[in-house]
């Protein structure tokens, strides 16, 4: 029993990207290509759910991989998984991006909802994905990050806290408040439409 | 709203796929980064290194010239007037006017 627990802990700490690290340190572009095959979608998705914009998410992904490429010489295996560190870089890049982002003012008039429809018809017409995207953007940056890491990246509490560089308690609190806020936003949204 | 409904709604929001050229864009940028890694200061062109110094020297010369030129002109002017007074025989009066006694009165 004890052996099984120790084995599981060892597996958790085993970096699945350990095979690439020496090639990356040697400046091998193929290794960077393989690293992207494994993690580009993960990092891009994390950035997309955070910033809600495809182009910015791609720029953030690029900066994360370039930082990894440039900083890999200082990477010491055994401390953490490479993907955990990359997620942390992505988290900081997203938060930086959101801090710098200025509001965009537009002349486009929002589409008027036809109130003559039944609530069911109005609800079915509105794209659920768009509603969730809008609701996510209404969360605070850190709550959205916790929800993204937990739900879309399927990280456990320890991994999520490590990616955000906060305590597990703080991460759990952000996650609970984030989910609660999402429910309120979505319910209010349903009442309005 | 219960957790199940919220999860269902979260599921409905799927990130669009990134551009197919994103990976090649990153690879190209990584190659550029290797080239631009480090440039020693001595690699700067001669003109670029000495341009700030030359500009400072030029500025100092201009300031010096504009400051000292009126004094020089003034000195030349005094000499001309002195010579003219001497030529016209008014050198005594000129010396008296320019002397401290006259300015004291």
Coordinates of C-alpha atoms in Angstrom, one line a residue:
Chain A
X1 CA 0.0 0.0 0.0
X2 CA 2.7 2.4 1.1
X3 CA 4.8 1.4 -1.9
X4 CA 1.9 2.2 -4.2
X5 CA 1.5 5.7 -2.7
X6 CA 5.3 6.3 -3.1
X7 CA 5.1 5.1 -6.7
X8 CA 2.2 7.4 -7.5
X9 CA 4.0 10.4 -5.9
X10 CA 7.1 9.6 -8.0
X11 CA 5.0 9.4 -11.1
X12 CA 3.5 12.8 -10.3
X13 CA 6.9 14.3 -10.1
X14 CA 8.3 12.7 -13.2
X15 CA 8.5 15.3 -15.9
X16 CA 7.0 13.9 -19.2
X17 CA 9.2 16.4 -21.1
X18 CA 12.5 15.3 -19.5
X19 CA 13.4 13.6 -22.8
X20 CA 13.4 17.0 -24.6
X21 CA 15.3 19.1 -22.1
X22 CA 18.8 18.2 -23.1
X23 CA 18.1 18.7 -26.8
X24 CA 16.4 22.0 -26.1
X25 CA 19.4 23.1 -24.1
X26 CA 21.6 22.2 -27.1
X27 CA 19.5 24.6 -29.2
X28 CA 17.8 21.9 -31.2
X29 CA 14.9 23.3 -33.2
X30 CA 13.4 19.9 -33.7
X31 CA 13.0 19.6 -29.9
X32 CA 11.2 22.9 -29.9
X33 CA 8.9 21.6 -32.6
X34 CA 8.2 18.5 -30.5
X35 CA 7.5 20.6 -27.4
X36 CA 5.0 22.6 -29.5
X37 CA 3.4 19.4 -30.7
X38 CA 2.8 18.4 -27.1
X39 CA 1.9 21.7 -25.5
X40 CA 1.0 24.5 -28.0
X41 CA -2.7 23.8 -27.9
X42 CA -2.6 23.6 -24.1
X43 CA -0.9 27.0 -23.8
X44 CA -2.9 28.6 -26.5
X45 CA -6.2 27.4 -24.9
X46 CA -5.2 28.7 -21.6
X47 CA -4.4 32.1 -23.1
X48 CA -7.6 32.1 -25.2
X49 CA -9.9 31.4 -22.2
X50 CA -8.1 34.1 -20.3
X51 CA -8.0 36.9 -22.9
X52 CA -11.0 35.9 -25.0
X53 CA -9.2 36.8 -28.3
X54 CA -7.6 34.5 -30.8
X55 CA -4.8 36.8 -32.0
X56 CA -3.7 37.8 -28.5
X57 CA -3.8 34.2 -27.4
X58 CA -1.5 33.3 -30.3
X59 CA 0.9 36.2 -29.4
X60 CA 1.0 35.1 -25.8
X61 CA 1.6 31.4 -26.9
X62 CA 4.5 32.6 -29.0
X63 CA 6.0 34.6 -26.1
X64 CA 5.7 31.6 -23.8
X65 CA 7.5 29.3 -26.2
X66 CA 10.2 31.9 -26.9
X67 CA 10.8 32.4 -23.2
X68 CA 11.0 28.7 -22.7
X69 CA 13.5 28.5 -25.6
X70 CA 15.6 31.3 -24.2
X71 CA 15.4 30.3 -20.6
X72 CA 15.9 26.5 -20.9
X73 CA 19.7 26.7 -20.4
X74 CA 19.0 27.7 -16.8
X75 CA 16.3 25.0 -16.3
X76 CA 17.2 22.4 -13.7
X77 CA 15.3 19.2 -14.0
X78 CA 13.7 17.6 -10.9
X79 CA 12.4 20.9 -9.4
X80 CA 9.1 20.9 -11.3
X81 CA 7.5 19.8 -14.5
X82 CA 8.4 21.9 -17.6
X83 CA 4.7 22.3 -18.4
X84 CA 4.0 23.7 -14.9
X85 CA 6.7 26.3 -15.4
X86 CA 5.3 27.1 -18.9
X87 CA 1.8 27.5 -17.5
X88 CA 3.2 29.9 -14.9
X89 CA 4.9 31.9 -17.6
X90 CA 1.6 31.9 -19.6
X91 CA -0.4 32.9 -16.5
X92 CA 1.9 35.9 -16.0
X93 CA 1.8 36.8 -19.7
X94 CA -2.0 36.8 -19.7
X95 CA -2.3 38.9 -16.6
X96 CA 0.3 41.4 -18.0
X97 CA -1.7 41.5 -21.3
X98 CA -4.9 42.2 -19.4
X99 CA -3.4 44.9 -17.4
X100 CA -2.1 46.7 -20.5
X101 CA -5.3 46.1 -22.5
X102 CA -7.3 49.3 -23.0
X103 CA -11.0 49.3 -23.5
X104 CA -12.1 49.2 -27.1
X105 CA -14.9 51.6 -28.0
X106 CA -17.1 50.7 -31.0
X107 CA -19.8 52.3 -33.0
X108 CA -21.5 49.0 -33.6
X109 CA -25.0 48.9 -32.1
X110 CA -25.7 45.6 -30.2
X111 CA -28.3 43.4 -31.7
X112 CA -31.8 44.0 -30.2
X113 CA -33.4 41.0 -28.6
X114 CA -37.0 40.4 -29.8
X115 CA -38.9 40.4 -26.5
X116 CA -42.0 39.0 -28.3
X117 CA -40.2 35.5 -28.4
X118 CA -40.8 33.1 -25.5
X119 CA -37.8 32.9 -23.1
X120 CA -37.1 29.4 -24.4
X121 CA -36.8 30.7 -28.0
X122 CA -34.7 33.6 -27.0
X123 CA -32.4 31.4 -25.0
X124 CA -32.0 28.8 -27.8
X125 CA -31.3 31.5 -30.3
X126 CA -28.5 33.0 -28.3
X127 CA -25.3 31.1 -28.6
X128 CA -24.4 29.4 -25.3
X129 CA -20.8 29.6 -26.1
X130 CA -20.9 33.3 -26.5
X131 CA -22.8 33.7 -23.3
X132 CA -20.2 31.7 -21.4
X133 CA -17.4 33.7 -23.1
X134 CA -19.0 37.0 -22.0
X135 CA -19.6 35.6 -18.5
X136 CA -16.0 34.5 -18.2
X137 CA -14.7 37.9 -19.2
X138 CA -16.8 39.5 -16.4
X139 CA -14.9 37.5 -13.7
X140 CA -11.9 39.1 -12.1
X141 CA -8.7 38.1 -13.9
X142 CA -7.5 35.8 -11.1
X143 CA -10.9 34.1 -10.7
X144 CA -11.0 33.5 -14.4
X145 CA -7.5 32.1 -14.3
X146 CA -8.5 29.6 -11.5
X147 CA -11.6 28.5 -13.4
X148 CA -9.6 28.1 -16.6
X149 CA -6.8 26.1 -15.0
X150 CA -9.3 23.9 -13.0
X151 CA -12.0 23.4 -15.7
X152 CA -10.4 23.8 -19.1
X153 CA -6.9 22.6 -18.2
X154 CA -8.1 19.9 -15.8
X155 CA -5.5 20.7 -13.2
X156 CA -5.8 19.5 -9.6
X157 CA -5.6 22.0 -6.8
X158 CA -1.8 21.5 -6.3
X159 CA -1.0 22.0 -10.0
X160 CA -3.3 25.0 -10.3
X161 CA -1.9 26.7 -7.3
X162 CA 1.7 26.0 -8.7
X163 CA 0.7 27.5 -12.0
X164 CA -0.6 30.7 -10.3
X165 CA 2.2 30.7 -7.8
X166 CA -0.2 30.9 -4.9
X167 CA -1.1 28.7 -1.9
X168 CA -3.6 25.9 -2.5
X169 CA -6.0 27.5 0.0
X170 CA -5.9 30.8 -2.0
X171 CA -6.4 28.9 -5.3
X172 CA -9.4 27.0 -3.9
X173 CA -10.9 30.2 -2.6
X174 CA -10.5 31.9 -6.0
X175 CA -12.0 28.8 -7.7
X176 CA -15.1 28.7 -5.4
X177 CA -15.7 32.4 -5.7
X178 CA -15.2 32.3 -9.5
X179 CA -17.7 29.5 -10.0
X180 CA -20.2 31.3 -7.7
X181 CA -19.8 34.5 -9.6
X182 CA -20.2 32.7 -12.9
X183 CA -23.5 31.3 -11.8
X184 CA -24.8 34.7 -10.7
X185 CA -23.7 36.3 -14.0
X186 CA -25.3 33.6 -16.1
X187 CA -28.5 33.7 -14.1
X188 CA -28.7 37.5 -14.3
X189 CA -28.0 37.2 -18.0
X190 CA -30.9 34.8 -18.4
X191 CA -33.3 37.1 -16.6
X192 CA -32.3 40.0 -18.8
X193 CA -32.9 38.1 -22.0
Chain B
X1 CA -28.0 27.2 -11.0
X2 CA -26.5 23.9 -10.0
X3 CA -22.9 22.7 -10.6
X4 CA -24.0 20.3 -13.3
X5 CA -25.6 23.1 -15.4
X6 CA -22.6 25.3 -14.9
X7 CA -20.3 22.6 -16.1
X8 CA -22.5 22.0 -19.1
X9 CA -22.3 25.7 -20.0
X10 CA -18.6 25.7 -19.5
X11 CA -18.4 22.7 -21.9
X12 CA -20.2 24.7 -24.5
X13 CA -17.5 27.3 -24.7
X14 CA -14.7 25.8 -26.8
X15 CA -11.6 27.8 -27.9
X16 CA -11.2 28.1 -31.6
X17 CA -8.2 26.3 -33.1
X18 CA -5.1 28.5 -33.4
X19 CA -3.8 29.5 -36.9
X20 CA -2.2 26.5 -38.6
X21 CA 1.0 28.6 -39.1
X22 CA 1.5 29.4 -35.4
X23 CA 4.0 26.7 -34.8
X24 CA 6.1 27.7 -37.8
X25 CA 5.8 31.4 -36.8
X26 CA 7.3 30.5 -33.4
X27 CA 10.0 28.4 -34.9
X28 CA 11.0 31.3 -37.2
X29 CA 11.0 33.7 -34.3
X30 CA 13.1 31.3 -32.2
X31 CA 15.7 31.3 -35.0
X32 CA 15.7 35.1 -35.1
X33 CA 16.2 35.1 -31.4
X34 CA 19.3 33.0 -31.6
X35 CA 20.9 35.5 -34.0
X36 CA 19.9 38.5 -32.0
X37 CA 21.1 37.1 -28.7
X38 CA 24.2 39.2 -28.0
X39 CA 26.1 42.0 -29.6
X40 CA 29.3 43.4 -28.1
X41 CA 29.5 47.1 -27.7
X42 CA 32.6 47.3 -29.9
X43 CA 30.6 46.0 -32.8
X44 CA 28.9 49.4 -33.0
X45 CA 29.9 51.4 -36.1
X46 CA 32.6 54.1 -35.6
X47 CA 30.3 56.9 -36.5
X48 CA 27.6 55.7 -34.1
X49 CA 30.1 55.5 -31.2
X50 CA 31.5 59.0 -31.7
X51 CA 28.4 60.8 -32.9
X52 CA 27.2 61.7 -29.3
X53 CA 30.7 62.9 -28.4
X54 CA 30.9 65.0 -31.6
X55 CA 27.5 66.5 -31.0
X56 CA 28.5 67.5 -27.4
X57 CA 31.7 69.1 -28.7
X58 CA 29.8 71.0 -31.3
X59 CA 27.2 72.2 -28.7
X60 CA 30.0 73.4 -26.4
X61 CA 31.8 75.2 -29.3
X62 CA 28.6 76.9 -30.3
X63 CA 27.9 78.1 -26.8
X64 CA 31.5 79.3 -26.4
X65 CA 31.4 81.1 -29.7
X66 CA 28.1 82.9 -29.0
X67 CA 29.3 83.8 -25.4
X68 CA 32.7 85.2 -26.3
X69 CA 32.0 86.8 -29.6
X70 CA 30.2 90.0 -28.2
X71 CA 33.1 90.5 -25.8
X72 CA 35.6 90.3 -28.7
X73 CA 33.5 92.7 -30.7
X74 CA 33.3 95.0 -27.8
X75 CA 37.0 95.0 -27.4
X76 CA 37.5 95.7 -31.1
X77 CA 35.0 98.5 -30.9
X78 CA 36.8 100.2 -28.0
X79 CA 40.1 100.0 -29.9
X80 CA 38.5 101.6 -33.0
X81 CA 37.0 104.5 -30.9
X82 CA 40.3 105.0 -29.1
X83 CA 42.2 105.2 -32.3
X84 CA 39.6 107.6 -33.8
X85 CA 39.8 109.8 -30.7
X86 CA 43.6 109.8 -31.0
X87 CA 43.4 110.6 -34.7
X88 CA 41.0 113.5 -34.1
X89 CA 43.0 114.8 -31.2
X90 CA 40.3 114.1 -28.6
X91 CA 42.3 111.4 -26.9
X92 CA 42.4 113.4 -23.6
X93 CA 38.7 113.8 -23.5
X94 CA 38.2 110.2 -24.5
X95 CA 40.5 109.0 -21.8
X96 CA 38.7 111.2 -19.3
X97 CA 35.2 109.9 -20.4
X98 CA 36.3 106.3 -20.2
X99 CA 38.1 106.9 -16.9
X100 CA 36.7 106.0 -13.5
X101 CA 36.5 109.7 -12.5
X102 CA 34.0 110.4 -15.2
X103 CA 31.8 107.4 -14.3
X104 CA 32.0 108.5 -10.7
X105 CA 30.6 111.9 -11.6

